[in-house]
Short mmCIF file of C-alpha atoms and ligand atoms in Angstrom, two decimals:
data_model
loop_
_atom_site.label_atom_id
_atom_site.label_comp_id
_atom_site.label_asym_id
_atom_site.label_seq_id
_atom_site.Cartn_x
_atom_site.Cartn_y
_atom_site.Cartn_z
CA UNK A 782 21.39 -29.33 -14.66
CA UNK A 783 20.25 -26.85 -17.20
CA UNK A 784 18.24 -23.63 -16.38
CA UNK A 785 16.25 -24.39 -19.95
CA UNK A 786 15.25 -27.98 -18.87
CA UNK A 787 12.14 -28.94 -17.34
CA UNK A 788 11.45 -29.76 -13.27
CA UNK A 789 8.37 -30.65 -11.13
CA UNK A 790 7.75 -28.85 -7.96
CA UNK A 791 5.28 -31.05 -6.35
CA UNK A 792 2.20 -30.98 -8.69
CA UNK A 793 3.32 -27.65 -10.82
CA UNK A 794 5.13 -29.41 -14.15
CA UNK A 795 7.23 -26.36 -14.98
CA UNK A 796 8.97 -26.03 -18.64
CA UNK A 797 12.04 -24.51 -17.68
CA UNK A 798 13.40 -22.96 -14.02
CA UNK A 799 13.34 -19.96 -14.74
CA UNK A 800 10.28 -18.48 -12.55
CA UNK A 801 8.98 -14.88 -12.25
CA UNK A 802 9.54 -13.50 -9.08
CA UNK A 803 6.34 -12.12 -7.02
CA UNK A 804 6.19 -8.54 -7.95
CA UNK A 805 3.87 -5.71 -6.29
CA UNK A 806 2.60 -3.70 -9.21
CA UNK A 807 -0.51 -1.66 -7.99
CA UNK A 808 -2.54 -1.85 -10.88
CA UNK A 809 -5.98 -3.23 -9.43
CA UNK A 810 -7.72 0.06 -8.70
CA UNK A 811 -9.43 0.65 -5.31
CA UNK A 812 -11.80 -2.46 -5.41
CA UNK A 813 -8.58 -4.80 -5.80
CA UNK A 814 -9.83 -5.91 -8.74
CA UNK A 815 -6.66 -7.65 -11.81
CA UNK A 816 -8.51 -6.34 -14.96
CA UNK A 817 -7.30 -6.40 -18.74
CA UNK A 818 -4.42 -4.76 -17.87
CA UNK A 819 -2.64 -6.89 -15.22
CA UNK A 820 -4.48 -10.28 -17.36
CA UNK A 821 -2.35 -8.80 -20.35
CA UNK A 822 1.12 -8.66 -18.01
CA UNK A 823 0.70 -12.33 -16.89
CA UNK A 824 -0.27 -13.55 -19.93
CA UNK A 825 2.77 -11.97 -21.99
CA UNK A 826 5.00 -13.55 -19.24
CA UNK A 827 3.35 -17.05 -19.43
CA UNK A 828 6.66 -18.64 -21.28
CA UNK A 829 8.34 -18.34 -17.55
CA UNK A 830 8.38 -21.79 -16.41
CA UNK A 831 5.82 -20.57 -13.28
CA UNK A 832 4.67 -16.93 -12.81
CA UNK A 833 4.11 -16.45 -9.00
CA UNK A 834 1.47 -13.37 -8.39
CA UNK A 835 2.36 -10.10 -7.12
CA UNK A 836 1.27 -9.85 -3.00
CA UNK A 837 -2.71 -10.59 -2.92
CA UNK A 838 -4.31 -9.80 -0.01
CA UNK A 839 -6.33 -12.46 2.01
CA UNK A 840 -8.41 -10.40 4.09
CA UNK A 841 -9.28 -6.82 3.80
CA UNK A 842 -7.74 -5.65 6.91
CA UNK A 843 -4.25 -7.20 5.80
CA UNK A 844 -4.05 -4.81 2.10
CA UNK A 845 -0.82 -3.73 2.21
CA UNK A 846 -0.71 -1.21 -1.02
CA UNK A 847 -3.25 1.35 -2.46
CA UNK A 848 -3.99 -0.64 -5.96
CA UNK A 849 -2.82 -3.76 -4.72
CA UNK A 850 -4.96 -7.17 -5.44
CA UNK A 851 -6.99 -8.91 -3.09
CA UNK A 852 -8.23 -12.31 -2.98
CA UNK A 853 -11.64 -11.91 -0.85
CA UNK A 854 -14.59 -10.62 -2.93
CA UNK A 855 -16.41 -12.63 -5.94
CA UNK A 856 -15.32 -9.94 -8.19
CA UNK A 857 -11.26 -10.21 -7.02
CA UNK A 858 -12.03 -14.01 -7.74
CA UNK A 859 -13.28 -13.44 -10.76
CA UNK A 860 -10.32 -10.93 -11.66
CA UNK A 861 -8.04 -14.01 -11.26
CA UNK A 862 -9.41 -15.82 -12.82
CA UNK A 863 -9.64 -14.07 -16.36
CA UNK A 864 -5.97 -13.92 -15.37
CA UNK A 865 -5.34 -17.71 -15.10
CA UNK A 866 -6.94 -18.57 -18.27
CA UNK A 867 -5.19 -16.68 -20.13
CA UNK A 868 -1.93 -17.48 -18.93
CA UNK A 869 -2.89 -21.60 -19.32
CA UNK A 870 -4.28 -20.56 -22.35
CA UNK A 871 -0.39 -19.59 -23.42
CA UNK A 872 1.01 -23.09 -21.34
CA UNK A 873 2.10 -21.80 -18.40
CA UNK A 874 1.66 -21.86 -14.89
CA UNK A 875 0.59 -19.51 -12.06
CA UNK A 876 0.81 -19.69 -8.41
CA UNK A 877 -0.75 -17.14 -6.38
CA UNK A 878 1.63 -15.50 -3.78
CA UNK A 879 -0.87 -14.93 -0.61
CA UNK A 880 0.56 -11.76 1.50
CA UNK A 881 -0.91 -10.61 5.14
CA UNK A 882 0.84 -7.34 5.17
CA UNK A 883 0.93 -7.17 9.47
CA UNK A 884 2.12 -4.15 10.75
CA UNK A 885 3.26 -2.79 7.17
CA UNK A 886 0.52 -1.20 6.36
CA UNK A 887 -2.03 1.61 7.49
CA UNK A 888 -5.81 2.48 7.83
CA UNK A 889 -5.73 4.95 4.67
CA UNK A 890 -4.51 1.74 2.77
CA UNK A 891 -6.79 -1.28 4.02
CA UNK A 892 -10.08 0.83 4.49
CA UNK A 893 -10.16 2.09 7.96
CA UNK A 894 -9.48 -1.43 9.30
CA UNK A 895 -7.12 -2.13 12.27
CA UNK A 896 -3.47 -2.37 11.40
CA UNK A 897 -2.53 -6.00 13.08
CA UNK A 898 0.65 -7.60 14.14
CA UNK A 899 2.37 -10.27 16.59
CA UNK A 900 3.32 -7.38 19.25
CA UNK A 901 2.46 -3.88 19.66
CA UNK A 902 5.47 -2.72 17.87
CA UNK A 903 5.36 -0.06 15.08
CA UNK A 904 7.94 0.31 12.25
CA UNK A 905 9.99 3.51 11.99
CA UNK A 906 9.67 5.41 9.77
CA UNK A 907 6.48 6.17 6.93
CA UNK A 908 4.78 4.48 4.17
CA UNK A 909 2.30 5.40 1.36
CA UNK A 910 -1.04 5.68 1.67
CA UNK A 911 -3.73 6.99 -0.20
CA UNK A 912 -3.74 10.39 1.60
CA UNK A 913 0.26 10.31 0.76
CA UNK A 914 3.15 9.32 3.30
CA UNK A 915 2.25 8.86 7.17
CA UNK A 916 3.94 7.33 9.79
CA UNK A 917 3.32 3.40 10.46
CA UNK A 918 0.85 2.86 13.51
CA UNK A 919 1.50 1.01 16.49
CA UNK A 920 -0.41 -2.56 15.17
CA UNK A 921 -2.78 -4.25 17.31
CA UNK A 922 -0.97 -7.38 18.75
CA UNK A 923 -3.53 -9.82 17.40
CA UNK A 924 -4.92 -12.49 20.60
CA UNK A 925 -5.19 -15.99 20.34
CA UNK A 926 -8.39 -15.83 19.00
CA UNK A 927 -7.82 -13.26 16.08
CA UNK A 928 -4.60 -15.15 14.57
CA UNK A 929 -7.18 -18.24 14.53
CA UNK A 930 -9.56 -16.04 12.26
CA UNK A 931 -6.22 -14.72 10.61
CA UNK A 932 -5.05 -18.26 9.78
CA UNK A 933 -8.76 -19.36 8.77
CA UNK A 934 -8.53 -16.09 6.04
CA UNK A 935 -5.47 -17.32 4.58
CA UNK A 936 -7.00 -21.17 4.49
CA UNK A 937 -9.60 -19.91 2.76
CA UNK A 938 -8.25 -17.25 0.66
CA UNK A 939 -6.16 -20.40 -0.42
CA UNK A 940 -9.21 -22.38 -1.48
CA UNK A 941 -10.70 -19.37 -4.00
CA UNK A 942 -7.07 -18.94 -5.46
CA UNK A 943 -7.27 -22.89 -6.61
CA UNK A 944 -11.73 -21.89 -7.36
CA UNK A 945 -10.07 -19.15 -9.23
CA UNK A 946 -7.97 -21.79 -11.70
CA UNK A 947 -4.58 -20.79 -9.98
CA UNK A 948 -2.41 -23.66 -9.66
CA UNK A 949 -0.92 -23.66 -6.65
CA UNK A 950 -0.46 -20.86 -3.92
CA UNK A 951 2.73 -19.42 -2.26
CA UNK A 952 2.36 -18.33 1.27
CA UNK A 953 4.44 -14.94 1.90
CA UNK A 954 6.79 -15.55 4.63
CA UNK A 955 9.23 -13.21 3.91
CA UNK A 956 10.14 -8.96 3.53
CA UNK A 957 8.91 -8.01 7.10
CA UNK A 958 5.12 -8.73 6.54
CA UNK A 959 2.89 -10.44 9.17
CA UNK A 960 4.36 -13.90 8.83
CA UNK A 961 7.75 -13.08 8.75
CA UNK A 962 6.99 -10.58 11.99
CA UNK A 963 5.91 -13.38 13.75
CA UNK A 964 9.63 -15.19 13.30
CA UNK A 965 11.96 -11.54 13.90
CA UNK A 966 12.76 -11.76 17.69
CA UNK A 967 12.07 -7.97 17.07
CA UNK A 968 8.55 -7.87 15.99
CA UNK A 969 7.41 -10.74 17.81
CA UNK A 970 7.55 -10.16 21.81
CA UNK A 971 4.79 -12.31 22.57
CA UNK A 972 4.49 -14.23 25.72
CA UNK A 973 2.41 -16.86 24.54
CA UNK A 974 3.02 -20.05 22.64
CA UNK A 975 3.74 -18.16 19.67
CA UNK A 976 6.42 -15.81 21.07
CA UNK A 977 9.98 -16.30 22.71
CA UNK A 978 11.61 -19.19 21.85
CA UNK A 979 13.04 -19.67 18.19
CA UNK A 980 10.31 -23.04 18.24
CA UNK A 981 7.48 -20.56 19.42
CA UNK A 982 8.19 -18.20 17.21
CA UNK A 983 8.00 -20.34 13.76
CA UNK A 984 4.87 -21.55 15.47
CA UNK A 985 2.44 -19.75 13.62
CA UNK A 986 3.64 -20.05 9.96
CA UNK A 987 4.02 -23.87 10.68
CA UNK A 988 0.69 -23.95 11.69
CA UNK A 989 -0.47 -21.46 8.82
CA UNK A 990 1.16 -23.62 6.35
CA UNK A 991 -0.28 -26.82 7.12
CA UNK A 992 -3.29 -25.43 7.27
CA UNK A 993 -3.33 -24.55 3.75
CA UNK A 994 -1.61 -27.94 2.86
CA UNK A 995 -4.67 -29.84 4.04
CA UNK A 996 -7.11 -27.26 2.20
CA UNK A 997 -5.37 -27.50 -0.78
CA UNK A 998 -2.59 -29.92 -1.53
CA UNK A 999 0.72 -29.88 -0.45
CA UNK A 1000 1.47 -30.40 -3.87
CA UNK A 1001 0.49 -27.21 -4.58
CA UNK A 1002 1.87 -25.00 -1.70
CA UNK A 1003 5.33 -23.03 -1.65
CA UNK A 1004 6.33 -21.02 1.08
CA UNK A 1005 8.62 -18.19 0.66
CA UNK A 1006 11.27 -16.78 3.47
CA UNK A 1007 13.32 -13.87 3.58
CA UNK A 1008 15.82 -14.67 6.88
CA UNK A 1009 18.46 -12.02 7.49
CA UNK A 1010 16.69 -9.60 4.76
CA UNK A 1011 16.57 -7.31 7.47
CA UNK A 1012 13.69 -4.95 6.11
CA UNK A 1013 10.60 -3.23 7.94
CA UNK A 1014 12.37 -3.56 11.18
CA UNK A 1015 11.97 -7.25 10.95
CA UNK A 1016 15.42 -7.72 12.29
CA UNK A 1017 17.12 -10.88 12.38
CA UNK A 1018 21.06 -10.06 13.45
CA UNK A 1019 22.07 -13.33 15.60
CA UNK A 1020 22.58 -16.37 12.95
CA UNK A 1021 22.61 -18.57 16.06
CA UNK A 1022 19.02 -17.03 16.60
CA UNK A 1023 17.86 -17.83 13.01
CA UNK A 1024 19.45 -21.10 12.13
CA UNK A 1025 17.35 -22.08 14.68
CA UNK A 1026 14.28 -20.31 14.27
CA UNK A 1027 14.18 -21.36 10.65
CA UNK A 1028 15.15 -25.28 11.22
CA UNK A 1029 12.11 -25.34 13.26
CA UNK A 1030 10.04 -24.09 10.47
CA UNK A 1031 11.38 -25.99 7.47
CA UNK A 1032 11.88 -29.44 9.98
CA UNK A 1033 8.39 -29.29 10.68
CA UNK A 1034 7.54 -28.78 7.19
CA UNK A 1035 9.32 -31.63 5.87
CA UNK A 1036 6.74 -33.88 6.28
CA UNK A 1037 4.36 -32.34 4.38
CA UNK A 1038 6.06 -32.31 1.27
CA UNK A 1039 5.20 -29.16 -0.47
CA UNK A 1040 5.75 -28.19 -3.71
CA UNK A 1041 8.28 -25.88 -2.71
CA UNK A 1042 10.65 -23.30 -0.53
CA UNK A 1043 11.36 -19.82 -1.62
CA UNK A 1044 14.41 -18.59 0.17
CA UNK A 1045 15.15 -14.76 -0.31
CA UNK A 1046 18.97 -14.06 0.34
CA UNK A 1047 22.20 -12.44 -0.39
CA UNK A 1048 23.77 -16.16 -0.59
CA UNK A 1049 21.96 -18.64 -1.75
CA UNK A 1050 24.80 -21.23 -2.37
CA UNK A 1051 26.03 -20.19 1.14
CA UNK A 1052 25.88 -22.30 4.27
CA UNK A 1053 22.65 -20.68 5.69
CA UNK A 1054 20.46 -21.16 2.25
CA UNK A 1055 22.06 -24.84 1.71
CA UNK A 1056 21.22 -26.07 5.22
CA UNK A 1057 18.07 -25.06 5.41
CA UNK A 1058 17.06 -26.47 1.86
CA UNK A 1059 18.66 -29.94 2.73
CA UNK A 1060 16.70 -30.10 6.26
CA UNK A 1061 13.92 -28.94 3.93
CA UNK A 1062 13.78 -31.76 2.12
CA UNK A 1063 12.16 -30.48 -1.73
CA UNK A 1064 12.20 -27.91 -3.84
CA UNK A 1065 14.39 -24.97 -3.71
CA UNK A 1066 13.80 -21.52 -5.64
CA UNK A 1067 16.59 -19.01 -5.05
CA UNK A 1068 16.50 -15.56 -5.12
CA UNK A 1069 19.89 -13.46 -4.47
CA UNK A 1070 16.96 -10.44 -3.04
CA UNK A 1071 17.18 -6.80 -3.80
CA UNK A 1072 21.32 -5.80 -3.52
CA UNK A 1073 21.77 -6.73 -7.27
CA UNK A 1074 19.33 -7.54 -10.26
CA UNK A 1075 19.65 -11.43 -11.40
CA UNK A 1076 21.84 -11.60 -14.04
CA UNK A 1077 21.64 -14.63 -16.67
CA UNK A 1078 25.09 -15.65 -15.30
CA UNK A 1079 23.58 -15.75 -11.70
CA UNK A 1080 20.67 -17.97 -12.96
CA UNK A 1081 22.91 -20.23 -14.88
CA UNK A 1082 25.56 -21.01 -12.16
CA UNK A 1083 22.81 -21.59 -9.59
CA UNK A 1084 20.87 -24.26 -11.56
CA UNK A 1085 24.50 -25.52 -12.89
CA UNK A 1086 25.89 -26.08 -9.16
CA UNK A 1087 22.96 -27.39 -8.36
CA UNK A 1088 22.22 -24.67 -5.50
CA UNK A 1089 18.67 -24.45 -6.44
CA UNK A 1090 16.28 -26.34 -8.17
CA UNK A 1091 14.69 -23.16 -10.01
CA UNK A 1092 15.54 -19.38 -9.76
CA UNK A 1093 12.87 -16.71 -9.26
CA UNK A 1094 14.07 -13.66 -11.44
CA UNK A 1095 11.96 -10.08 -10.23
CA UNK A 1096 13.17 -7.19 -12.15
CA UNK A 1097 14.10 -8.88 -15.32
CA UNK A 1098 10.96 -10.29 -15.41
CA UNK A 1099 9.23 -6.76 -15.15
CA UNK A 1100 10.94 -5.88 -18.13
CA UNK A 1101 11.08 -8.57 -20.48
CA UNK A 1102 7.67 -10.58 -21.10
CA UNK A 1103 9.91 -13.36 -22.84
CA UNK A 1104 13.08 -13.41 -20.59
CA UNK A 1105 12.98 -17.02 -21.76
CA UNK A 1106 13.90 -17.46 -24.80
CA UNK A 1107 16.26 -13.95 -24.45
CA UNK A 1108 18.11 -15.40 -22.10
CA UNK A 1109 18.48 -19.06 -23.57
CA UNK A 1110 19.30 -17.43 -26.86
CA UNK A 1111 21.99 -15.40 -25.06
CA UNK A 1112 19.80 -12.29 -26.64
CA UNK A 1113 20.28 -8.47 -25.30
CA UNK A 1114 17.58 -7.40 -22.41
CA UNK A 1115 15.49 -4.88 -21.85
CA UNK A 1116 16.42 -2.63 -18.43
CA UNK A 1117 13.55 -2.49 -16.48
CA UNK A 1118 12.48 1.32 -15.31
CA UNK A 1119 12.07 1.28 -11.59
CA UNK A 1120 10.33 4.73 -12.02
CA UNK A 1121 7.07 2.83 -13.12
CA UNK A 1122 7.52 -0.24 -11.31
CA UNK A 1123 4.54 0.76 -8.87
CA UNK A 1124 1.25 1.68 -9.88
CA UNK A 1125 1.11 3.80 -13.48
CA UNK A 1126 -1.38 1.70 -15.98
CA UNK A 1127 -0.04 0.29 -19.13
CA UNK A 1128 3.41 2.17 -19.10
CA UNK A 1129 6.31 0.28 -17.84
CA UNK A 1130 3.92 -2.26 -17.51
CA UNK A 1131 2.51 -4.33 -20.30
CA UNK A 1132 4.36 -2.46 -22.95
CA UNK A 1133 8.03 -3.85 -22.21
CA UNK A 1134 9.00 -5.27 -26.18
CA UNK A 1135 9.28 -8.47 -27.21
CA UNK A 1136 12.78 -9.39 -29.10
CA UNK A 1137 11.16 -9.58 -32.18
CA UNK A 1138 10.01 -5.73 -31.73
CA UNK A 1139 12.63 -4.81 -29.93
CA UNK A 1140 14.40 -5.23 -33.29
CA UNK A 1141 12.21 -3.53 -35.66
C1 LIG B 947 8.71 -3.79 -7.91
C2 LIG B 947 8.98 -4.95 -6.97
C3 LIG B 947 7.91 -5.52 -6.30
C4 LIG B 947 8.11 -6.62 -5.46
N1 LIG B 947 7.04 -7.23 -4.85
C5 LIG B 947 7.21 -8.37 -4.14
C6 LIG B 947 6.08 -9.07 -3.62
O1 LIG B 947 4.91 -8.71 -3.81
N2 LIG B 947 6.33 -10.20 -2.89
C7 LIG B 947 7.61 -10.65 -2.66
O2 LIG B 947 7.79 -11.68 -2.00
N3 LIG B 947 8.69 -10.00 -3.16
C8 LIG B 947 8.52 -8.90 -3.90
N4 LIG B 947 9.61 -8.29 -4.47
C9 LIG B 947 10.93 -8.93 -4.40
C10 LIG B 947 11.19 -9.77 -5.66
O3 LIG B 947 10.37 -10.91 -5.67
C11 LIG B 947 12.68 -10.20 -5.78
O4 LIG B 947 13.02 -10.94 -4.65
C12 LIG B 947 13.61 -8.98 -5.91
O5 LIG B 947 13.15 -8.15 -6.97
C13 LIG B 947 15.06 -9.39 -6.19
O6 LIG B 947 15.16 -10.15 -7.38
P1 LIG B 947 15.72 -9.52 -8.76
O7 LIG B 947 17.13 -9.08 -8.48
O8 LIG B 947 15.65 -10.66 -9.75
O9 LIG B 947 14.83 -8.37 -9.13
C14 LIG B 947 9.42 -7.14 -5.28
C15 LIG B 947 10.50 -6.52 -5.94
C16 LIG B 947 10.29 -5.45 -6.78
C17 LIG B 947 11.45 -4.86 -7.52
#
């Protein structure tokens, strides 16, 4: 298999396997709004074979990051979709990744609003905000009731992603944020159907994921995981513990055929990533996570070995608008500038150079 040829993920015909990574850019101002700027970044990236959207927030309580997108108001759905025409407009695809930030977030980011979670467990440690770095609060372990209106959101910030013109939408399982706190035996210490058990505990994105299967397609769903990332105190240490948790999740799964899995980790031809994509059943997208950028090489002996079926590539992504035909023309890169990876406008942003005036 060839990293240049073309593969279907459920409904999303992509051109080539080589897929932008969801990356958090903070560039939507305080109403969450994509404008001309973050249209211009997806649309100089559209030769990817699918673009998947930075985090977008499906309900205003679950914003994660100051400047981060939301899906929610008429004007957010308008944002996007300005955004998908314009990448269509160039031939490719976009899936938007749908992120409940849980317990990672705080009330000077989402607006006042309770901070939510599975258990009334706060991260260590501090995050931004708009009134600078404070501690994480304690989240409010969300009843019964609230994770129904929680999973209803995400339905139905689902259904004005595909209103919007997106094609497809991945749901953000992975990193530490809400759904992934809800499979951590360390962030989820419910006692209820939801909680305990590895079974209970992929319980909720099951059910959150075939929820938005039946709203929108299975065709058109992805899910991405992140299991042993180990990040915002979303600890998963016991392999034992997360073989099983996660063969829950993607057995149950199986039958709905979705477009695709996202796995985030340090192995992805190892035994954990393999297993779980063959009880999986479809579409694997790799991604080796944060240790080391994805090199060309990486990309090329994945797809080669037939370990994945597509590769999502973050940083080199961020920094080169047509990674594409760089990296099938074995052409230099551009190094991407983590000091303006979050949240400065147009620098480090949309003005990355093509080859063509990289050379000039
Ligand atoms: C600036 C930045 C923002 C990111 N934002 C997200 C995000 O919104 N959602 C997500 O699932 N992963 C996010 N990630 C992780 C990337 O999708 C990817 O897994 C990571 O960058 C490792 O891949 P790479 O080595 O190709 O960059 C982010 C990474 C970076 C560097």
């Amino acid at each position: 298999m060839n990293l240049f040829s073309v593969v279907t993920l459920g409904e999303l015909q992509l051109a080539n396997r080589v897929v932008m990574a969801p990356l958090t850019r903070m560039r939507s101002g305080d109403a969450g709004v994509p404008g001309d700027l973050v249209v211009e970044h997806y649309a100089q990236r559209a030769s990817l074979g699918l673009i998947i959207t930075e985090g977008t927030y499906p309900n205003s309580e679950s914003q994660g990051f100051v400047g981060q997108p939301g899906i929610v108001t008429d004007e957010q759905v308008a944002g996007w979709r300005r955004v998908a025409e314009a990448v269509h407009a160039r031939g490719g695809r976009i899936v938007m990744q749908v992120m409940h930030a849980g317990r990672v977030t705080h009330p000077d980011v989402n607006g006042g609003r309770q901070v939510v979670g599975p258990s009334a467990i706060a991260i260590e440690g501090a995050g931004h905000t708009s009134t600078g770095k404070q501690a994480y609060p304690v989240p409010h372990a969300l009843s019964v009731e609230e994770s129904r209106a929680t999973l209803a959101d995400i339905v139905a910030a689902a259904e004005r992603a595909v209103e919007a013109g997106l094609d497809g939408v991945e749901v953000h399982s992975a990193n530490g944020y809400l759904l992934h706190e809800f499979l951590s035996p360390a962030s989820n210490q419910r006692t209820d159907v939801c909680g305990g058990s590895p079974e209970n505990r992929a319980r909720f994105v099951v059910e959150v994921v075939t929820a938005v299967a039946e709203a929108i397609g299975a065709g058109r769903v992805g899910l991405r995981v992140s299991p042993e990332h180990n990040i915002q105190d979303a600890l998963e240490t016991d392999r034992a513990d997360v073989r099983a948790t996660y063969g829950a999740l993607v057995d149950q799964l199986r039958p709905l055929g979705l477009a695709y899995l996202s796995i985030l980790h340090s192995e992805p031809a190892g035994k954990l990533v393999q297993e779980l994509r063959q009880r999986f059943g479809g579409p694997l997208i790799a991604n080796s996570g944060f240790g080391t950028v994805t090199t060309r090489a990486e990309a090329v002996q994945l797809i080669e070995a037939a370990h994945a079926d597509a590769v999502a590539v973050g940083r080199l992504a961020l920094a080169n608008p047509d990674l594409v035909k760089r990296w099938s023309g074995e052409h230099p890169e551009n190094d991407p500038d983590a000091g303006t990876f979050y949240g400065a406008g147009a620098e480090g942003y949309t003005d990355y150079p093509t080859l063509e005036l990289s050379r000039r």
